[in-house]
Coordinates of N, CA and C in Angstrom, one line a residue:
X1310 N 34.5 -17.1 -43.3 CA 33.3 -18.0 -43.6 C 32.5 -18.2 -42.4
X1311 N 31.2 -18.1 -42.4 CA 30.2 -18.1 -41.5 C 30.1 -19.3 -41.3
X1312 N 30.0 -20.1 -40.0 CA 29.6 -21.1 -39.5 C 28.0 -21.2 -39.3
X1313 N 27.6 -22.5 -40.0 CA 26.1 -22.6 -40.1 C 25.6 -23.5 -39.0
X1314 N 24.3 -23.1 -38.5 CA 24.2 -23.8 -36.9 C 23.1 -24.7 -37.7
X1315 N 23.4 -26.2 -36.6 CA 22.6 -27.5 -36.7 C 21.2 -27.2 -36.0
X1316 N 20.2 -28.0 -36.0 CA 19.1 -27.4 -35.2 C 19.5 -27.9 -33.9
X1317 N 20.2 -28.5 -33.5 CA 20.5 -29.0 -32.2 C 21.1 -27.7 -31.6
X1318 N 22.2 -26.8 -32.2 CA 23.3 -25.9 -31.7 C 22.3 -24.9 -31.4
X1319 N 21.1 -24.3 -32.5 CA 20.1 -23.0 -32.4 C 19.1 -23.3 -31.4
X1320 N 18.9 -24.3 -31.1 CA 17.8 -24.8 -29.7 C 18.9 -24.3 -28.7
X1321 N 19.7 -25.1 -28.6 CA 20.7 -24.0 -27.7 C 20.9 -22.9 -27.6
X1322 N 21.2 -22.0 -28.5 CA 21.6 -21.0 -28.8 C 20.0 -20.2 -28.2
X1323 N 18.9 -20.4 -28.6 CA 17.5 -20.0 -27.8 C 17.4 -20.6 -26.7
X1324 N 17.7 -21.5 -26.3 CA 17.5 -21.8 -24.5 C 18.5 -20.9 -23.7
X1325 N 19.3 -20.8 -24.3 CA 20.6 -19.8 -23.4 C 20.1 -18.3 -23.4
X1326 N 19.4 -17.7 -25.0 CA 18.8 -16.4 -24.7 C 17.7 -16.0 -23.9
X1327 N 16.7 -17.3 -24.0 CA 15.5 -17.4 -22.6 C 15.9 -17.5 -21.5
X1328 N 17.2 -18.1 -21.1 CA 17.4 -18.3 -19.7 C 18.2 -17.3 -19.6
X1329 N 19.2 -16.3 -20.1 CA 19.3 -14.9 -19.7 C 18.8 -14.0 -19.3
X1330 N 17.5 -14.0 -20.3 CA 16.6 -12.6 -20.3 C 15.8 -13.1 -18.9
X1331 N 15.1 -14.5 -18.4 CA 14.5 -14.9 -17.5 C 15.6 -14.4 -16.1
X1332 N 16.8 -14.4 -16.2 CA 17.7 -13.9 -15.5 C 17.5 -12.8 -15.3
X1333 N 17.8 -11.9 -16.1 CA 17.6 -10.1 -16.1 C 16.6 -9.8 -15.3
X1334 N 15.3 -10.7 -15.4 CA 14.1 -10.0 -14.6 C 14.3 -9.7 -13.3
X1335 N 15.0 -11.1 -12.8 CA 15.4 -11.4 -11.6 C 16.7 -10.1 -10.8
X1336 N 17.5 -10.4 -12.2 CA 18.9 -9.8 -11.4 C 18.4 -7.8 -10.9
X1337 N 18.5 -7.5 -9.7 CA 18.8 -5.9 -9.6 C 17.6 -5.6 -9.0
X1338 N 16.3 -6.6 -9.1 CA 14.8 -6.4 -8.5 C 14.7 -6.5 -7.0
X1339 N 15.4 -7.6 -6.6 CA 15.7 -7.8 -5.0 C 16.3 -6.6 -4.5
X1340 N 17.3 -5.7 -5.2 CA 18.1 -4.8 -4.4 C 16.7 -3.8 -4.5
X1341 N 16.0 -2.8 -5.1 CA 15.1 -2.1 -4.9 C 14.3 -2.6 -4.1
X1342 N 13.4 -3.9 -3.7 CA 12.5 -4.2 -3.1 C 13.0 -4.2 -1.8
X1343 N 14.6 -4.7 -1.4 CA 15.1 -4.6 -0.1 C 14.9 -3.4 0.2
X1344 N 15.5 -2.4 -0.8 CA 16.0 -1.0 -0.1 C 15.1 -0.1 0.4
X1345 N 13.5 -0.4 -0.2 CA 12.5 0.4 -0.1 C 12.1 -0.2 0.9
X1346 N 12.1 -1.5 1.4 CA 11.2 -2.6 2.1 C 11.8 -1.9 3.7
X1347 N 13.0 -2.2 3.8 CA 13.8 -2.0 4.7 C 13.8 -0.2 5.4
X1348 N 13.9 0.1 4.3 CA 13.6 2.0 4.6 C 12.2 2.3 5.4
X1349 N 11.4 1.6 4.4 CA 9.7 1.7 5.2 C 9.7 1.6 6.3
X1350 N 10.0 0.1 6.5 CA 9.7 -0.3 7.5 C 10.1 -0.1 8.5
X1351 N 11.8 0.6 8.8 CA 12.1 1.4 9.6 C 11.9 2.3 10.2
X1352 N 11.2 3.3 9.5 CA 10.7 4.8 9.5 C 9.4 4.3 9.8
X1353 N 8.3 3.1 9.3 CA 7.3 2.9 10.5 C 7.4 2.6 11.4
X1354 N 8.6 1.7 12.1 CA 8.6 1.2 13.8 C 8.8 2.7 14.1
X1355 N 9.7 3.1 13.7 CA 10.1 4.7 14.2 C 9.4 5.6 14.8
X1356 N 8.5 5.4 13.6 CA 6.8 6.4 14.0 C 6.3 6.1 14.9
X1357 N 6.1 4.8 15.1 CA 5.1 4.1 16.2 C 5.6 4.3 17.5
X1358 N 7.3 4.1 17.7 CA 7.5 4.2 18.4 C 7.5 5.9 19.4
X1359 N 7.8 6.8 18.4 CA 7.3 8.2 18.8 C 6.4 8.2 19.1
X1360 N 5.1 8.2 18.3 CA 3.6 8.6 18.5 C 3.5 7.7 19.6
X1361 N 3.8 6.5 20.4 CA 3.6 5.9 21.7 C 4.1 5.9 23.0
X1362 N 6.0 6.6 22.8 CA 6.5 6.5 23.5 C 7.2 7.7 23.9
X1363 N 7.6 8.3 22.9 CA 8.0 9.4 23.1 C 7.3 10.8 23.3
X1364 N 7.6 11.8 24.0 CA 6.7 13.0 23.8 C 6.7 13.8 22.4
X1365 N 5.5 14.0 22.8 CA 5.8 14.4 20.6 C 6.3 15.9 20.4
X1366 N 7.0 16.8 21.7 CA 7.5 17.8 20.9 C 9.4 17.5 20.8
X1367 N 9.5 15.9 21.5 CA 10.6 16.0 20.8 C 11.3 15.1 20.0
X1368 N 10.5 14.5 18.5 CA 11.1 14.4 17.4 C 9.8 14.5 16.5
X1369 N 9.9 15.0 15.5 CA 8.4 15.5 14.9 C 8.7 14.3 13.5
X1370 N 7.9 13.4 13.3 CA 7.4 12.0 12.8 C 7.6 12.5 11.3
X1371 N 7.1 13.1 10.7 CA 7.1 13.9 9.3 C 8.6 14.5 8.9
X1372 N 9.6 14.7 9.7 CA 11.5 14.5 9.4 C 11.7 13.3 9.1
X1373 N 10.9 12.4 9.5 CA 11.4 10.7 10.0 C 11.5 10.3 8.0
X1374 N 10.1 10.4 7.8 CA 9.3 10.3 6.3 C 10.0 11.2 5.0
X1375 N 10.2 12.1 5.6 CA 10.9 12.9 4.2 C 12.3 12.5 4.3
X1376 N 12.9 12.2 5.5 CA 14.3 11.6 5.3 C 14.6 10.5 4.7
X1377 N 13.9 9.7 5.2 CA 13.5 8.4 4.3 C 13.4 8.4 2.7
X1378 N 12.5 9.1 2.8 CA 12.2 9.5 1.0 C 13.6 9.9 0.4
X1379 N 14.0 11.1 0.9 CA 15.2 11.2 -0.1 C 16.0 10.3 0.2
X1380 N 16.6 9.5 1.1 CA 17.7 8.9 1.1 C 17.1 7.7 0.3
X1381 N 16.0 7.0 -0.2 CA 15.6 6.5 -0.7 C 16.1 6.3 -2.0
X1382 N 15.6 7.5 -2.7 CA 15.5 8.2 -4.0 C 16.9 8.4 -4.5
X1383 N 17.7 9.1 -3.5 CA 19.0 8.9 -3.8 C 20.2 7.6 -4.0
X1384 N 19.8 6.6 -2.9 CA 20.4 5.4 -3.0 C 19.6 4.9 -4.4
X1385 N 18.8 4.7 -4.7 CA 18.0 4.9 -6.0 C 18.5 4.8 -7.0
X1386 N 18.6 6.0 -7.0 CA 19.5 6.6 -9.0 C 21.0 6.2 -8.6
X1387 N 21.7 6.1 -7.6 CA 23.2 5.5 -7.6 C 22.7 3.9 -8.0
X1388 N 22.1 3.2 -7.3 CA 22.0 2.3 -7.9 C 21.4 1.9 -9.8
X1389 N 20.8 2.5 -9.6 CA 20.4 2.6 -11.6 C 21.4 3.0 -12.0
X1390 N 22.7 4.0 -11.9 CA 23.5 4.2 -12.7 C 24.6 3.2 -12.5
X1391 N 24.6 2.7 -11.8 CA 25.8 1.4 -11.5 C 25.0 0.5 -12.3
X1392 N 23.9 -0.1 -12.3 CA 23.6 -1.3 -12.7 C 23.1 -0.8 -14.3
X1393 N 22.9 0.5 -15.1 CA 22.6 1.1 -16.5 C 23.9 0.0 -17.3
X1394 N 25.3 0.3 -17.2 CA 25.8 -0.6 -18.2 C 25.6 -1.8 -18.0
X1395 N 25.3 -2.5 -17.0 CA 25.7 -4.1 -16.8 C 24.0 -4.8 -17.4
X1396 N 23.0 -4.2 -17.4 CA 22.1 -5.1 -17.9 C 21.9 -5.0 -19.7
X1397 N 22.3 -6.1 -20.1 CA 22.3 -6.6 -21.5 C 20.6 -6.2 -22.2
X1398 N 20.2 -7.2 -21.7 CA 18.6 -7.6 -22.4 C 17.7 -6.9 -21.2
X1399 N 16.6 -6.0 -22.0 CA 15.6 -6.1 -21.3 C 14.3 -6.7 -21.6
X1400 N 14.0 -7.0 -20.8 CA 13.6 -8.3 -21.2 C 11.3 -7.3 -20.8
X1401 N 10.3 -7.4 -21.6 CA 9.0 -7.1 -21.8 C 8.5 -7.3 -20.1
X1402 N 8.7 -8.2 -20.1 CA 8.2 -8.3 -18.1 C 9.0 -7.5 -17.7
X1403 N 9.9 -7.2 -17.5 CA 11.1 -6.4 -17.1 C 10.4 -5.2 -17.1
X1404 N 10.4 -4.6 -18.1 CA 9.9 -3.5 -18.5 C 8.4 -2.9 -18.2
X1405 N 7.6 -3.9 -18.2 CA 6.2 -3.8 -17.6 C 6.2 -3.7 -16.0
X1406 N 6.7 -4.5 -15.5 CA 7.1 -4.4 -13.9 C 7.8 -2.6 -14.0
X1407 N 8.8 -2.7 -14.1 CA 9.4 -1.3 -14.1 C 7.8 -0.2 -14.3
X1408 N 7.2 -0.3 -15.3 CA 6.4 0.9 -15.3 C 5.6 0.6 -14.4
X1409 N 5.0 -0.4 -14.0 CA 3.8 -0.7 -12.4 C 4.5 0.3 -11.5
X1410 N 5.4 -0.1 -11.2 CA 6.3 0.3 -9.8 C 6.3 1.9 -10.0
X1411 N 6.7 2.8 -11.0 CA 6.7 4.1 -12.0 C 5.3 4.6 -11.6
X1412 N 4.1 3.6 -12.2 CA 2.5 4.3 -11.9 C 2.5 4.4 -10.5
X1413 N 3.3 3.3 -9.8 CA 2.7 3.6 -8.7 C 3.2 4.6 -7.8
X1414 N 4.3 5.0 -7.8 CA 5.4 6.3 -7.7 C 4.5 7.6 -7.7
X1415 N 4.3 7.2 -8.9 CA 3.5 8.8 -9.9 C 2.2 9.0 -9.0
X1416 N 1.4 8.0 -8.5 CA -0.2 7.9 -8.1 C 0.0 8.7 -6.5
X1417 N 1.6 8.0 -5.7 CA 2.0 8.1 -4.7 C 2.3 9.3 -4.1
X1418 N 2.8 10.1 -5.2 CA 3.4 11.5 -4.7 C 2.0 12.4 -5.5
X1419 N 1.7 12.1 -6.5 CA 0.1 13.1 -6.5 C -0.8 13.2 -5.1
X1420 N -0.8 12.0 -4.8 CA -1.7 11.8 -3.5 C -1.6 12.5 -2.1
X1421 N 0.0 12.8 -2.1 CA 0.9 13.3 -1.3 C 0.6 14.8 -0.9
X1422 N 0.7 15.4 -2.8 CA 0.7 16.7 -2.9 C -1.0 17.0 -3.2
X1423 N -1.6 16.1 -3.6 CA -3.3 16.8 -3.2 C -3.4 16.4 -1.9
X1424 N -2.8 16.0 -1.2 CA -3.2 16.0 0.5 C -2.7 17.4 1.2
X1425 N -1.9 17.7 0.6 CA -1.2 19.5 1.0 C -0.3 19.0 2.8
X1426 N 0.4 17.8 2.7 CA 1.1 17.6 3.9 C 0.8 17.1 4.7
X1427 N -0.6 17.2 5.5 CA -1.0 16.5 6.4 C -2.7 16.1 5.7
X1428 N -2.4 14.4 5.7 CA -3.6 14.1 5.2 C -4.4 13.0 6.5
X1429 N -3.2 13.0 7.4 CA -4.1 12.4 8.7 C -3.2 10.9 8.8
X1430 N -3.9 10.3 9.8 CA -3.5 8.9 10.0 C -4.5 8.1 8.9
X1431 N -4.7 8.7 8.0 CA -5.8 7.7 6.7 C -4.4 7.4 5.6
X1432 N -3.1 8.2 5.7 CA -2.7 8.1 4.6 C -2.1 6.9 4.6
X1433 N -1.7 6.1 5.2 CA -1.3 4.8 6.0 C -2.2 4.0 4.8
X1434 N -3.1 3.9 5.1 CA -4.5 3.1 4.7 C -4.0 3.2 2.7
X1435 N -4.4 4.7 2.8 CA -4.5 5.1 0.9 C -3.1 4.4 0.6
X1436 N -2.2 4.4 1.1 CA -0.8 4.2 0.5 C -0.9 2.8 0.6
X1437 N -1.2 1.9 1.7 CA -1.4 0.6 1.6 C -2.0 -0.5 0.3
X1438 N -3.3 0.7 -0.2 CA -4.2 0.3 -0.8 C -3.6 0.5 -2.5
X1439 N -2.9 1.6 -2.6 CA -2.0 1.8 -3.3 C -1.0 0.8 -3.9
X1440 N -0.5 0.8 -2.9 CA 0.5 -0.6 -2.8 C -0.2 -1.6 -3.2
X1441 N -1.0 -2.3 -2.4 CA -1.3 -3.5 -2.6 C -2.1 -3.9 -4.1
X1442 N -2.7 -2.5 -4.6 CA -2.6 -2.8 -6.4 C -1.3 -3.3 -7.2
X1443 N -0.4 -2.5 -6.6 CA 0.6 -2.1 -7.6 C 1.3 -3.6 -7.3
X1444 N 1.3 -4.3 -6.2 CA 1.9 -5.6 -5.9 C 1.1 -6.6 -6.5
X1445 N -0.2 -6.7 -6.5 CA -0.8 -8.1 -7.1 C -0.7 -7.5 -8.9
X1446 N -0.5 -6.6 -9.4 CA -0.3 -6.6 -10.8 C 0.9 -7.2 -11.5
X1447 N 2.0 -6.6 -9.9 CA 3.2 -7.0 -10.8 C 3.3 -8.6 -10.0
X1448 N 2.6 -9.2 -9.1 CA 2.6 -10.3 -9.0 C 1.9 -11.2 -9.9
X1449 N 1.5 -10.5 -10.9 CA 0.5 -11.7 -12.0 C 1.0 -11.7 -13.2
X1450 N 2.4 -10.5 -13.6 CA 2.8 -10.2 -14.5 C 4.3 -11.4 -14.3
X1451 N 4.8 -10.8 -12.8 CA 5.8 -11.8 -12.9 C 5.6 -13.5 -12.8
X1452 N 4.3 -13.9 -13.0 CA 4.2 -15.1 -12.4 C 4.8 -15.7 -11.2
X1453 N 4.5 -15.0 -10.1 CA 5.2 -15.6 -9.0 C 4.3 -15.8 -7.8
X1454 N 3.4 -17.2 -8.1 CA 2.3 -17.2 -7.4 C 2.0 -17.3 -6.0
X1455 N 3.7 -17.7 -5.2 CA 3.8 -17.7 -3.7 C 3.6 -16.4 -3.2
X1456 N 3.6 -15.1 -4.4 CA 3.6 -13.6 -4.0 C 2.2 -13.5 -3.4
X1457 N 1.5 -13.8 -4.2 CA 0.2 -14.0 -3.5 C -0.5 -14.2 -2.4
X1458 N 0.4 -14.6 -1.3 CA 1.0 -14.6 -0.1 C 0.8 -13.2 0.6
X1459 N 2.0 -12.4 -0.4 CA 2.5 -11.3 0.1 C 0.9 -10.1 -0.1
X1460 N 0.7 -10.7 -0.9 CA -1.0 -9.7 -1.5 C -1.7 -9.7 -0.5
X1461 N -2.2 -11.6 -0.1 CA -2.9 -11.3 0.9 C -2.7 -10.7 2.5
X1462 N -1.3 -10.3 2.5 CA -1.1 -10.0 4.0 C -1.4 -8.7 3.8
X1463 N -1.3 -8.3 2.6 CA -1.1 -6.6 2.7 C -2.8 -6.4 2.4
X1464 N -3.9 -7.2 2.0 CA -5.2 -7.2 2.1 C -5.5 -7.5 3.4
X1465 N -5.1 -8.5 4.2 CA -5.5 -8.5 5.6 C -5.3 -7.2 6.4
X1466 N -3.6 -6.5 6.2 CA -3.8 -5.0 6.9 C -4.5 -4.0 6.2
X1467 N -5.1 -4.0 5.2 CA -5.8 -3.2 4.9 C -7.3 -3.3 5.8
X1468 N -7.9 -4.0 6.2 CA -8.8 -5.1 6.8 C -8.7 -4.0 8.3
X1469 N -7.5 -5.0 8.7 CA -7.2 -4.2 10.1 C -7.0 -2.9 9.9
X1470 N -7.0 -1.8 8.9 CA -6.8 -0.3 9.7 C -8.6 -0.1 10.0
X1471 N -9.2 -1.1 9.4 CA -10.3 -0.1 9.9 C -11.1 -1.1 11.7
X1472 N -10.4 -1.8 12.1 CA -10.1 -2.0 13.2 C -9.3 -1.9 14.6
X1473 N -8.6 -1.4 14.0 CA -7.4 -1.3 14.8 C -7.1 0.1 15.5
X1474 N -6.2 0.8 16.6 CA -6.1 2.1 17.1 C -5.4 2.9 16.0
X1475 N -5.6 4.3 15.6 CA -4.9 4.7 14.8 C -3.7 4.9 15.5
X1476 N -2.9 4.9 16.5 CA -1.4 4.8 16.4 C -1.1 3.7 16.5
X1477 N -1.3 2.2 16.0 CA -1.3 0.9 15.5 C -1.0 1.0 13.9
X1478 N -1.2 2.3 13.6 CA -1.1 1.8 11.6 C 0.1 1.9 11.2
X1479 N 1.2 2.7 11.6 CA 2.5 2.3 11.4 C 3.3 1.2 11.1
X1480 N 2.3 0.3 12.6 CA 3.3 -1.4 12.5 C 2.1 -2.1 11.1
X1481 N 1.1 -1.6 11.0 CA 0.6 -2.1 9.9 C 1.7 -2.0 8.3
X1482 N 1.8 -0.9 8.3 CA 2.6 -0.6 7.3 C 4.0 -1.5 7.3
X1483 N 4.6 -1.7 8.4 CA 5.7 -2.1 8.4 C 5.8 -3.8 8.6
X1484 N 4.6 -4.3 8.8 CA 4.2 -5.5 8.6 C 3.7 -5.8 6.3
X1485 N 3.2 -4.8 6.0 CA 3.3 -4.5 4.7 C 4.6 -4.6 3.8
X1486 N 5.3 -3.7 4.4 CA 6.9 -4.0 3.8 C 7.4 -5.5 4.3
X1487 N 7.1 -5.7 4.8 CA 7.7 -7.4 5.6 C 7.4 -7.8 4.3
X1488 N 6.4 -8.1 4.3 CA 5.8 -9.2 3.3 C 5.4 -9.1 1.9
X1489 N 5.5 -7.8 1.3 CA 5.5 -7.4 -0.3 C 7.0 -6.3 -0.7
X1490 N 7.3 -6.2 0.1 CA 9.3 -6.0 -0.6 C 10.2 -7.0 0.3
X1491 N 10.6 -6.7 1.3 CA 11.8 -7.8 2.1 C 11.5 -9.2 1.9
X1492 N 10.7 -10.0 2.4 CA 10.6 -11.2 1.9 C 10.7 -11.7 0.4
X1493 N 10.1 -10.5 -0.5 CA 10.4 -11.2 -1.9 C 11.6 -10.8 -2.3
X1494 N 12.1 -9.4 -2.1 CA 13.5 -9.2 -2.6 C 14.7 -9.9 -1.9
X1495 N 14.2 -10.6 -0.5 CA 15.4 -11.8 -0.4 C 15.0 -12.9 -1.3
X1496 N 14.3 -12.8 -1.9 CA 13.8 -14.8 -2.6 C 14.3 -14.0 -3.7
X1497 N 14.3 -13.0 -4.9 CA 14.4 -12.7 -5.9 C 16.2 -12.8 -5.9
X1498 N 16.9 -12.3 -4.9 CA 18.5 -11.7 -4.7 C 18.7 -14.0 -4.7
X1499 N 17.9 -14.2 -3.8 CA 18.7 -16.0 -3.9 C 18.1 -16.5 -4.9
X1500 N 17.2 -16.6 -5.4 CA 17.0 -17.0 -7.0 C 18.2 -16.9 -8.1
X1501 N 18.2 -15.5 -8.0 CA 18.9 -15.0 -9.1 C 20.7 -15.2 -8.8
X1502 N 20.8 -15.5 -7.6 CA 22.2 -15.8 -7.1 C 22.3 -17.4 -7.4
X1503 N 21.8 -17.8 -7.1 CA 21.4 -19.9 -7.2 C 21.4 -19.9 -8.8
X1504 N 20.1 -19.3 -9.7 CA 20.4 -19.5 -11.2 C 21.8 -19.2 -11.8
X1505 N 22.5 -18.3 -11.4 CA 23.7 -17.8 -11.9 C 24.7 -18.1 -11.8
X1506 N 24.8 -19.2 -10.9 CA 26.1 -20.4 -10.2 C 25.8 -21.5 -10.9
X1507 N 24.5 -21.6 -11.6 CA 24.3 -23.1 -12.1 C 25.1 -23.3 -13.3

């Protein structure tokens, strides 16, 4: 015999499905925004610090970047395939975020390969500008208006490349990762750790 729910038990039963799926957005978003935040921005001090300090025939900047990339890509899909069974609900923001981050992938490596390799110290700038779409979309999607923050820092370095020395755009970039992946995927990782204890 089926047990029939009171309206009191189904208001519950719906507050617990909204506060799951509001979960899901959260849970698994901080680990990619770290991992890419943190990769960037290493492989930009890196740069900077070659193109400034070191002689440039002995570490060539462009190993730095493709190393990066794949180890990226690869920590990547190990992580999607660990985390494929464990997410229940996907949740429409979820999913929309997911394809922003996808277009912007897609926009990223076109640009890459119509540059034919070396597109100059501009590609700094295009990738920034890139970025900083793909961040105020998914910051208006996810409602997270302190992100906004992170928008305008990555508008201000866009601002400064066309000020600044071109072996200065590196730390721009990696001032970029600061503030539109690492700072939000540590707030998203304690969000979602804080809601999940409650």
């Amino acid at each position: 015999m089926e047990k029939e729910f009171n309206e009191q038990e189904s208001l519950q039963l719906i507050t617990g499905m909204i506060a799951t799926a509001k979960g899901n957005i959260k849970k698994g978003a901080g680990k990619h925004f770290l991992l890419w935040g943190y990769l960037i921005c290493a492989a930009s001090i890196a740069h900077f610090i070659i193109v400034n300090f070191a002689p440039s025939h002995v570490v060539r900047s462009d190993l730095i970047w493709i190393g990066v990339t794949v180890m990226g890509f690869i920590i990547s899909m190990i992580m999607g395939f660990r985390d494929h069974g464990r997410r229940e609900v996907t949740t429409y923001v979820g999913s929309i975020s997911l394809h922003i981050w996808s277009g912007f992938t897609v926009c990223l490596i076109a640009f890459l390969v119509l540059a034919q390799g070396e597109a100059g110290w501009y590609t700094y700038s295009i990738i920034t500008l890139l970025y900083t779409f793909a961040l105020y979309i998914s910051t208006a999607v996810l409602r997270m208006r302190w992100m906004y923050l992170s928008v305008a820092v990555c508008v201000i370095c866009l601002v400064l490349y066309r000020v600044l020395p071109l072996n200065y755009y590196p730390l721009l970039m990696a001032v970029v990762m600061l503030a539109g992946n690492i700072v939000p995927g540590h707030y998203l990782n304690h969000k979602a750790k804080r809601e999940n204890n409650v």
